[in-house]
Amino acid sequence: MDHIILLDLATDLGYDLAMCGAETFRVEETINRVLAAYGLEAESFVIPNSLTVSIQSKDGTPVTRMRRIGHHGNDLDSVELYSSLSRAICAERPEPEEAVRWLDEVRRRRRRYTGVARLAGDFLGAAGFGLFFGGGWVDGLCAGVCGMLVGFVNKTLDDMKANPFFRTIASAFLMALLAYFLGAVGIVRNSDAVTIGALMLLVPGLLFTNAMRDIIYGDTNSGINRIVQVLLVAVALALGTATAWSAAKSLWGAPVSGEAIAWGVAWECLFAIIACVGFAILFNIHGPGGLLCALGGGLAWLVYRLAMGLGSGEILAYFWASLFASLYSEIMARIRKYPAISYLVVSIFPLIPGAGVYYTMNYAVRGEMERFASQGMHTAAIAGIMAVGILLVSTSFRVWTVWKIRRLKK
């Protein structure tokens, strides 16, 4: 019955990877590689909410296992642990029962930041982006407080098993209402920067990145599924912030925001790095890898600013910056033997058009439909060109890897 134990092992390992936020291709390749190491031919099919694995037993009888995948986490450190485990199993091929014990041991060794550390991540992420988007020092601190509110509401509703769509609406509404209130009483000068900074915590960066990488590797169904989830989150963000704006207007008058501060390039890169350190915590990235991910975010923004300074249009500058972020993630992944997704998802955050999403919905609430359409198209163009940059680099590395493997087999 070893083949049954191995099937359960591979299925559970794939399930754990998927629940931590791994890409579809990584889950399928891990399952197939582990079973192939023991001489079993396997077929695996993974989509964001389901996993199916089939093998043929020694007597030719097909055996299938299926597991339903629930809400995905953002645990990128565990993605690395499980990926390392799969490589160790393939290299050493222990007895099936021993391999199962290895999996149980990895589950026990998983590292997680404490609740206080995660609140610190919420604060840093929101405060950094509050400053990055033109807020003053007080605005940045208030953005951090709003970010902690987002983290608290998300955690509370998650414990109550509320669905992600409702959690996003509730978090966006309460956070934006607090930001507008702080602006109304004169504590905050630029309530828009505060709102956008905290809103970045709700932007589905991992979903967007995984969607692009799924499409790269031919997992079109999974990629489209994830893109639909990204759009649903964007709608939830729009509903939450739009409702908060309308509520604030009814309670104390339409929110008014001051002009954004034009920080220098060095300050912007520093704020981007601070924000990305917060996101490294939220994505459960430990050790020096978190700092390297944050550094990638600062460098990606520097590339954007350099491209703009050299005369590139805004859209083309985003392309070069996303190209650099993707290249940086692939190179660092090979140097440190860590999944590229960990570097990529954090490095591209300064480029994600969170402000564009916010202003697009803000114009819609105010009834300024021409500005709504213009801002919406501009935001979609930025997201699209970023996807092209990510696709180009990831596809090039994928082709090079396949070519290298085939050359070694000759």
Short mmCIF file of C-alpha atoms in Angstrom, two decimals:
data_model
loop_
_atom_site.label_atom_id
_atom_site.label_comp_id
_atom_site.label_asym_id
_atom_site.label_seq_id
_atom_site.Cartn_x
_atom_site.Cartn_y
_atom_site.Cartn_z
CA MET A 1 0.00 0.00 0.00
CA ASP A 2 3.01 2.32 -0.33
CA HIS A 3 1.45 3.97 -3.38
CA ILE A 4 -1.56 5.05 -1.28
CA ILE A 5 0.71 6.59 1.36
CA LEU A 6 2.70 8.37 -1.35
CA LEU A 7 -0.47 9.64 -3.00
CA ASP A 8 -1.69 11.03 0.32
CA LEU A 9 1.73 12.56 0.99
CA ALA A 10 1.91 14.33 -2.37
CA THR A 11 -1.70 15.52 -2.13
CA ASP A 12 -1.22 16.88 1.38
CA LEU A 13 2.05 18.57 0.42
CA GLY A 14 0.39 20.21 -2.59
CA TYR A 15 -2.55 21.28 -0.46
CA ASP A 16 -0.28 22.88 2.13
CA LEU A 17 1.59 24.76 -0.59
CA ALA A 18 -1.64 26.03 -2.12
CA MET A 19 -3.00 27.17 1.24
CA CYS A 20 0.19 29.18 1.85
CA GLY A 21 -0.25 31.09 -1.42
CA ALA A 22 1.99 29.16 -3.85
CA GLU A 23 1.46 29.49 -7.58
CA THR A 24 -0.50 26.80 -9.41
CA PHE A 25 2.51 25.57 -11.42
CA ARG A 26 4.57 25.19 -8.23
CA VAL A 27 1.87 23.06 -6.60
CA GLU A 28 1.46 20.81 -9.65
CA GLU A 29 5.20 20.43 -10.26
CA THR A 30 5.81 19.57 -6.60
CA ILE A 31 3.15 16.85 -6.62
CA ASN A 32 4.34 15.32 -9.88
CA ARG A 33 8.03 15.52 -8.92
CA VAL A 34 7.55 13.79 -5.55
CA LEU A 35 5.53 10.94 -7.04
CA ALA A 36 7.91 10.57 -10.00
CA ALA A 37 10.81 10.19 -7.55
CA TYR A 38 9.16 6.97 -6.37
CA GLY A 39 8.43 5.72 -9.88
CA LEU A 40 4.77 6.70 -9.98
CA GLU A 41 3.28 8.47 -12.99
CA ALA A 42 0.86 11.11 -11.78
CA GLU A 43 -1.61 13.57 -13.20
CA SER A 44 -2.40 16.60 -11.08
CA PHE A 45 -4.94 19.31 -11.70
CA VAL A 46 -4.95 22.40 -9.51
CA ILE A 47 -7.18 25.46 -9.58
CA PRO A 48 -7.45 28.10 -6.85
CA ASN A 49 -10.20 26.25 -4.97
CA SER A 50 -9.54 22.58 -5.73
CA LEU A 51 -6.73 20.04 -6.09
CA THR A 52 -6.98 16.62 -7.75
CA VAL A 53 -4.21 14.00 -8.04
CA SER A 54 -4.43 10.67 -9.86
CA ILE A 55 -1.98 7.76 -10.11
CA GLN A 56 -2.06 4.18 -11.33
CA SER A 57 -1.35 1.47 -8.77
CA LYS A 58 0.98 -1.42 -9.64
CA ASP A 59 -1.96 -3.53 -10.82
CA GLY A 60 -3.10 -0.74 -13.14
CA THR A 61 -5.99 0.47 -11.00
CA PRO A 62 -6.38 4.26 -11.08
CA VAL A 63 -6.51 5.97 -7.68
CA THR A 64 -7.54 9.59 -7.22
CA ARG A 65 -7.42 12.03 -4.34
CA MET A 66 -9.11 15.42 -4.23
CA ARG A 67 -8.94 18.22 -1.68
CA ARG A 68 -10.87 21.46 -1.59
CA ILE A 69 -8.69 24.54 -1.13
CA GLY A 70 -10.12 27.23 1.11
CA HIS A 71 -9.12 30.88 1.45
CA HIS A 72 -5.46 31.29 0.53
CA GLY A 73 -2.96 32.65 2.99
CA ASN A 74 0.07 34.89 2.48
CA ASP A 75 2.63 32.62 4.14
CA LEU A 76 5.60 32.80 1.78
CA ASP A 77 8.10 31.50 4.34
CA SER A 78 6.15 28.24 4.49
CA VAL A 79 6.13 28.07 0.68
CA GLU A 80 9.92 27.92 0.90
CA LEU A 81 9.85 25.27 3.66
CA TYR A 82 7.52 23.00 1.70
CA SER A 83 9.48 23.55 -1.53
CA SER A 84 12.71 22.60 0.27
CA LEU A 85 10.99 19.52 1.68
CA SER A 86 9.93 18.37 -1.78
CA ARG A 87 13.51 18.73 -3.04
CA ALA A 88 14.83 16.76 -0.05
CA ILE A 89 12.29 13.96 -0.59
CA CYS A 90 13.18 13.71 -4.28
CA ALA A 91 16.92 13.65 -3.52
CA GLU A 92 16.87 11.13 -0.66
CA ARG A 93 13.69 9.11 -1.37
CA PRO A 94 13.02 8.02 2.22
CA GLU A 95 10.50 5.33 3.05
CA PRO A 96 6.94 6.67 2.54
CA GLU A 97 6.18 6.60 6.27
CA GLU A 98 9.39 8.52 6.96
CA ALA A 99 8.51 11.10 4.28
CA VAL A 100 5.15 11.62 5.99
CA ARG A 101 7.00 12.25 9.27
CA TRP A 102 9.18 14.81 7.47
CA LEU A 103 6.04 16.62 6.33
CA ASP A 104 4.65 16.63 9.88
CA GLU A 105 7.97 17.99 11.14
CA VAL A 106 7.92 20.85 8.60
CA ARG A 107 4.40 21.72 9.70
CA ARG A 108 5.63 21.98 13.27
CA ARG A 109 8.63 24.11 12.24
CA ARG A 110 6.59 26.74 10.41
CA ARG A 111 7.38 30.23 11.66
CA ARG A 112 4.75 32.90 12.14
CA TYR A 113 4.99 36.47 13.29
CA THR A 114 3.14 37.30 16.49
CA GLY A 115 -0.01 39.41 16.47
CA VAL A 116 1.98 42.41 17.70
CA ALA A 117 4.53 41.97 14.90
CA ARG A 118 1.76 41.78 12.31
CA LEU A 119 0.24 45.00 13.65
CA ALA A 120 3.70 46.54 13.32
CA GLY A 121 3.71 45.32 9.71
CA ASP A 122 0.30 46.96 9.16
CA PHE A 123 1.63 50.20 10.64
CA LEU A 124 4.85 50.25 8.60
CA GLY A 125 3.12 49.31 5.35
CA ALA A 126 0.42 51.98 5.67
CA ALA A 127 2.69 54.68 7.14
CA GLY A 128 5.34 54.16 4.47
CA PHE A 129 2.84 54.43 1.65
CA GLY A 130 1.04 57.34 3.34
CA LEU A 131 4.30 59.28 3.10
CA PHE A 132 5.10 57.81 -0.32
CA PHE A 133 1.84 59.18 -1.78
CA GLY A 134 2.51 62.72 -0.59
CA GLY A 135 1.40 62.83 3.01
CA GLY A 136 3.28 64.74 5.70
CA TRP A 137 4.88 63.21 8.77
CA VAL A 138 1.68 63.42 10.82
CA ASP A 139 -0.27 62.05 7.85
CA GLY A 140 2.14 59.11 7.72
CA LEU A 141 1.62 58.34 11.41
CA CYS A 142 -2.15 58.55 11.01
CA ALA A 143 -1.96 56.30 7.95
CA GLY A 144 -0.12 53.79 10.13
CA VAL A 145 -2.91 53.96 12.73
CA CYS A 146 -5.50 53.43 9.97
CA GLY A 147 -3.43 50.49 8.75
CA MET A 148 -3.52 48.94 12.21
CA LEU A 149 -7.31 49.35 12.14
CA VAL A 150 -7.38 47.48 8.82
CA GLY A 151 -5.30 44.65 10.32
CA PHE A 152 -7.50 44.47 13.42
CA VAL A 153 -10.77 44.42 11.45
CA ASN A 154 -9.44 41.82 9.01
CA LYS A 155 -8.23 39.55 11.84
CA THR A 156 -11.48 39.90 13.81
CA LEU A 157 -13.70 39.16 10.83
CA ASP A 158 -11.45 36.31 9.73
CA ASP A 159 -11.84 34.72 13.16
CA MET A 160 -15.61 35.10 12.72
CA LYS A 161 -15.36 33.26 9.33
CA ALA A 162 -16.59 36.26 7.35
CA ASN A 163 -15.99 35.96 3.60
CA PRO A 164 -13.07 37.95 2.11
CA PHE A 165 -15.34 40.22 0.04
CA PHE A 166 -17.21 41.45 3.12
CA ARG A 167 -13.98 41.77 5.12
CA THR A 168 -12.49 44.01 2.45
CA ILE A 169 -15.58 46.24 2.30
CA ALA A 170 -15.72 46.56 6.11
CA SER A 171 -11.99 47.26 6.46
CA ALA A 172 -11.97 49.83 3.64
CA PHE A 173 -15.08 51.58 4.99
CA LEU A 174 -13.92 51.90 8.60
CA MET A 175 -10.38 52.87 7.64
CA ALA A 176 -11.48 55.53 5.14
CA LEU A 177 -14.09 56.93 7.53
CA LEU A 178 -11.42 57.31 10.23
CA ALA A 179 -9.06 59.02 7.77
CA TYR A 180 -11.78 61.47 6.68
CA PHE A 181 -12.67 62.17 10.33
CA LEU A 182 -9.04 62.92 11.16
CA GLY A 183 -8.99 65.31 8.22
CA ALA A 184 -12.23 66.99 9.30
CA VAL A 185 -10.93 67.73 12.83
CA GLY A 186 -7.67 69.11 11.47
CA ILE A 187 -5.27 66.39 12.59
CA VAL A 188 -4.59 65.18 9.07
CA ARG A 189 -3.67 67.57 6.27
CA ASN A 190 -3.89 65.13 3.35
CA SER A 191 -6.65 62.63 4.07
CA ASP A 192 -6.33 61.15 0.57
CA ALA A 193 -2.70 60.14 1.22
CA VAL A 194 -3.73 58.60 4.55
CA THR A 195 -6.54 56.64 2.92
CA ILE A 196 -4.43 55.43 0.01
CA GLY A 197 -1.57 54.41 2.31
CA ALA A 198 -3.85 52.21 4.42
CA LEU A 199 -5.72 51.03 1.33
CA MET A 200 -2.52 49.45 -0.01
CA LEU A 201 -2.81 46.83 2.75
CA LEU A 202 -5.98 45.58 1.05
CA VAL A 203 -4.61 45.57 -2.50
CA PRO A 204 -4.37 41.93 -3.67
CA GLY A 205 -0.71 42.01 -4.69
CA LEU A 206 -0.13 38.26 -4.26
CA LEU A 207 -3.28 37.39 -6.21
CA PHE A 208 -2.28 39.70 -9.06
CA THR A 209 1.27 38.32 -9.17
CA ASN A 210 0.14 34.69 -9.03
CA ALA A 211 -2.42 35.34 -11.77
CA MET A 212 0.32 36.60 -14.08
CA ARG A 213 2.64 33.70 -13.26
CA ASP A 214 -0.16 31.14 -13.73
CA ILE A 215 -0.84 32.49 -17.20
CA ILE A 216 2.89 32.38 -17.98
CA TYR A 217 3.03 28.67 -17.20
CA GLY A 218 -0.09 27.84 -19.21
CA ASP A 219 -2.49 27.56 -16.25
CA THR A 220 -5.01 29.81 -17.95
CA ASN A 221 -8.02 28.68 -15.92
CA SER A 222 -6.25 29.42 -12.66
CA GLY A 223 -4.92 32.72 -13.97
CA ILE A 224 -8.36 33.91 -15.07
CA ASN A 225 -9.86 32.71 -11.78
CA ARG A 226 -7.33 34.76 -9.84
CA ILE A 227 -7.83 37.82 -12.05
CA VAL A 228 -11.57 37.64 -11.34
CA GLN A 229 -10.74 37.54 -7.62
CA VAL A 230 -8.52 40.61 -8.07
CA LEU A 231 -11.40 42.45 -9.76
CA LEU A 232 -13.78 41.46 -6.97
CA VAL A 233 -11.37 42.81 -4.37
CA ALA A 234 -11.08 46.04 -6.36
CA VAL A 235 -14.88 46.32 -6.37
CA ALA A 236 -14.94 45.72 -2.60
CA LEU A 237 -12.32 48.44 -2.08
CA ALA A 238 -14.37 50.80 -4.23
CA LEU A 239 -17.59 50.07 -2.34
CA GLY A 240 -15.93 50.48 1.05
CA THR A 241 -14.17 53.78 0.32
CA ALA A 242 -17.10 55.19 -1.67
CA THR A 243 -19.53 54.43 1.16
CA ALA A 244 -17.14 56.04 3.66
CA TRP A 245 -16.88 59.18 1.50
CA SER A 246 -20.68 59.43 1.24
CA ALA A 247 -21.09 58.85 4.99
CA ALA A 248 -18.48 61.50 5.80
CA LYS A 249 -20.19 63.97 3.48
CA SER A 250 -23.52 63.39 5.26
CA LEU A 251 -22.03 63.62 8.77
CA TRP A 252 -19.66 66.60 8.55
CA GLY A 253 -19.39 67.69 4.93
CA ALA A 254 -17.50 66.52 1.87
CA PRO A 255 -13.91 65.50 2.74
CA VAL A 256 -11.31 67.99 1.56
CA SER A 257 -7.69 66.98 1.14
CA GLY A 258 -4.59 69.16 0.97
CA GLU A 259 -1.99 69.09 -1.78
CA ALA A 260 0.43 66.19 -1.88
CA ILE A 261 3.99 66.91 -0.77
CA ALA A 262 6.56 66.55 -3.54
CA TRP A 263 9.18 64.50 -1.75
CA GLY A 264 12.53 64.00 -3.46
CA VAL A 265 13.43 60.74 -5.16
CA ALA A 266 15.62 59.58 -2.27
CA TRP A 267 12.79 60.14 0.22
CA GLU A 268 10.31 58.31 -2.01
CA CYS A 269 12.63 55.29 -2.28
CA LEU A 270 13.13 55.30 1.49
CA PHE A 271 9.37 55.43 2.12
CA ALA A 272 8.89 52.60 -0.39
CA ILE A 273 11.45 50.47 1.46
CA ILE A 274 9.77 51.16 4.82
CA ALA A 275 6.39 50.18 3.40
CA CYS A 276 7.82 47.04 1.82
CA VAL A 277 9.37 45.99 5.15
CA GLY A 278 5.84 46.06 6.54
CA PHE A 279 4.57 43.94 3.67
CA ALA A 280 7.43 41.46 4.12
CA ILE A 281 6.13 40.95 7.67
CA LEU A 282 2.54 40.59 6.46
CA PHE A 283 3.63 37.99 3.90
CA ASN A 284 5.50 36.13 6.66
CA ILE A 285 8.97 36.53 5.13
CA HIS A 286 11.67 36.03 7.76
CA GLY A 287 15.35 36.85 8.07
CA PRO A 288 17.45 38.86 5.59
CA GLY A 289 15.10 37.84 2.76
CA GLY A 290 12.54 40.35 4.04
CA LEU A 291 15.05 43.21 3.85
CA LEU A 292 16.14 42.13 0.36
CA CYS A 293 12.50 42.08 -0.77
CA ALA A 294 12.02 45.59 0.63
CA LEU A 295 15.21 46.77 -1.06
CA GLY A 296 13.82 45.48 -4.35
CA GLY A 297 10.76 47.70 -3.88
CA GLY A 298 12.91 50.78 -3.35
CA LEU A 299 15.10 49.96 -6.36
CA ALA A 300 12.06 49.31 -8.57
CA TRP A 301 10.74 52.77 -7.74
CA LEU A 302 14.18 54.25 -8.42
CA VAL A 303 14.12 52.66 -11.88
CA TYR A 304 10.70 54.21 -12.48
CA ARG A 305 11.93 57.66 -11.48
CA LEU A 306 15.11 57.31 -13.57
CA ALA A 307 13.05 56.27 -16.59
CA MET A 308 10.82 59.31 -16.14
CA GLY A 309 13.88 61.53 -15.79
CA LEU A 310 15.32 60.16 -19.03
CA GLY A 311 12.20 61.12 -20.94
CA SER A 312 10.10 57.95 -20.89
CA GLY A 313 6.34 58.33 -20.72
CA GLU A 314 4.66 57.28 -17.49
CA ILE A 315 3.31 54.00 -18.86
CA LEU A 316 6.69 53.03 -20.35
CA ALA A 317 8.40 53.93 -17.07
CA TYR A 318 6.11 51.50 -15.24
CA PHE A 319 7.07 48.85 -17.79
CA TRP A 320 10.81 49.30 -17.14
CA ALA A 321 10.27 49.32 -13.38
CA SER A 322 8.16 46.14 -13.40
CA LEU A 323 10.70 44.54 -15.74
CA PHE A 324 13.43 45.34 -13.22
CA ALA A 325 11.35 44.07 -10.26
CA SER A 326 10.73 40.77 -12.05
CA LEU A 327 14.41 40.44 -13.07
CA TYR A 328 15.52 41.25 -9.51
CA SER A 329 13.18 38.60 -8.08
CA GLU A 330 14.37 35.89 -10.49
CA ILE A 331 18.05 36.63 -9.83
CA MET A 332 17.64 36.79 -6.03
CA ALA A 333 15.62 33.57 -6.07
CA ARG A 334 18.49 31.75 -7.76
CA ILE A 335 21.14 33.27 -5.54
CA ARG A 336 19.34 32.53 -2.25
CA LYS A 337 17.40 29.40 -3.35
CA TYR A 338 14.13 31.06 -2.34
CA PRO A 339 10.90 31.21 -4.40
CA ALA A 340 10.87 34.16 -6.80
CA ILE A 341 7.29 34.97 -5.83
CA SER A 342 8.50 36.17 -2.40
CA TYR A 343 10.73 38.84 -3.94
CA LEU A 344 8.37 39.76 -6.73
CA VAL A 345 5.19 40.26 -4.73
CA VAL A 346 6.90 42.71 -2.35
CA SER A 347 9.11 44.46 -4.92
CA ILE A 348 6.22 45.47 -7.18
CA PHE A 349 4.08 46.99 -4.39
CA PRO A 350 5.37 50.57 -4.90
CA LEU A 351 4.33 50.23 -8.56
CA ILE A 352 0.80 48.95 -7.91
CA PRO A 353 -1.62 51.79 -8.80
CA GLY A 354 -3.37 51.96 -5.44
CA ALA A 355 -3.85 55.71 -5.83
CA GLY A 356 -5.36 55.13 -9.26
CA VAL A 357 -7.94 52.71 -7.88
CA TYR A 358 -8.83 55.14 -5.09
CA TYR A 359 -9.22 58.20 -7.31
CA THR A 360 -11.14 56.24 -9.95
CA MET A 361 -13.80 55.29 -7.41
CA ASN A 362 -13.70 58.74 -5.79
CA TYR A 363 -14.55 60.40 -9.08
CA ALA A 364 -17.41 57.95 -9.60
CA VAL A 365 -18.91 58.81 -6.19
CA ARG A 366 -18.66 62.52 -6.94
CA GLY A 367 -20.38 62.02 -10.28
CA GLU A 368 -17.36 63.22 -12.30
CA MET A 369 -17.78 60.53 -14.93
CA GLU A 370 -15.30 61.91 -17.47
CA ARG A 371 -12.52 61.94 -14.88
CA PHE A 372 -13.70 58.52 -13.66
CA ALA A 373 -13.37 57.04 -17.17
CA SER A 374 -10.01 58.71 -17.79
CA GLN A 375 -8.52 57.65 -14.45
CA GLY A 376 -9.93 54.14 -14.79
CA MET A 377 -8.38 53.64 -18.22
CA HIS A 378 -5.07 55.05 -17.00
CA THR A 379 -5.04 52.71 -13.99
CA ALA A 380 -5.89 49.71 -16.18
CA ALA A 381 -3.08 50.67 -18.58
CA ILE A 382 -0.56 50.74 -15.71
CA ALA A 383 -1.70 47.33 -14.44
CA GLY A 384 -1.55 45.93 -17.95
CA ILE A 385 1.95 47.19 -18.73
CA MET A 386 3.18 45.87 -15.37
CA ALA A 387 1.78 42.47 -16.30
CA VAL A 388 3.66 42.62 -19.61
CA GLY A 389 6.94 43.37 -17.82
CA ILE A 390 6.45 40.49 -15.38
CA LEU A 391 5.41 38.11 -18.16
CA LEU A 392 8.39 38.98 -20.35
CA VAL A 393 11.05 38.30 -17.70
CA SER A 394 9.38 35.25 -16.16
CA THR A 395 8.79 33.68 -19.57
CA SER A 396 12.41 34.29 -20.57
CA PHE A 397 13.70 32.60 -17.41
CA ARG A 398 11.23 29.74 -17.89
CA VAL A 399 12.42 29.15 -21.47
CA TRP A 400 16.06 29.33 -20.40
CA THR A 401 15.46 26.79 -17.57
CA VAL A 402 13.73 24.34 -19.92
CA TRP A 403 16.53 24.75 -22.50
CA LYS A 404 19.18 24.12 -19.83
CA ILE A 405 17.45 20.97 -18.58
CA ARG A 406 17.12 19.57 -22.10
CA ARG A 407 20.75 20.35 -22.84
CA LEU A 408 21.89 18.47 -19.72
CA LYS A 409 19.84 15.42 -20.76
CA LYS A 410 21.59 15.17 -24.12
#
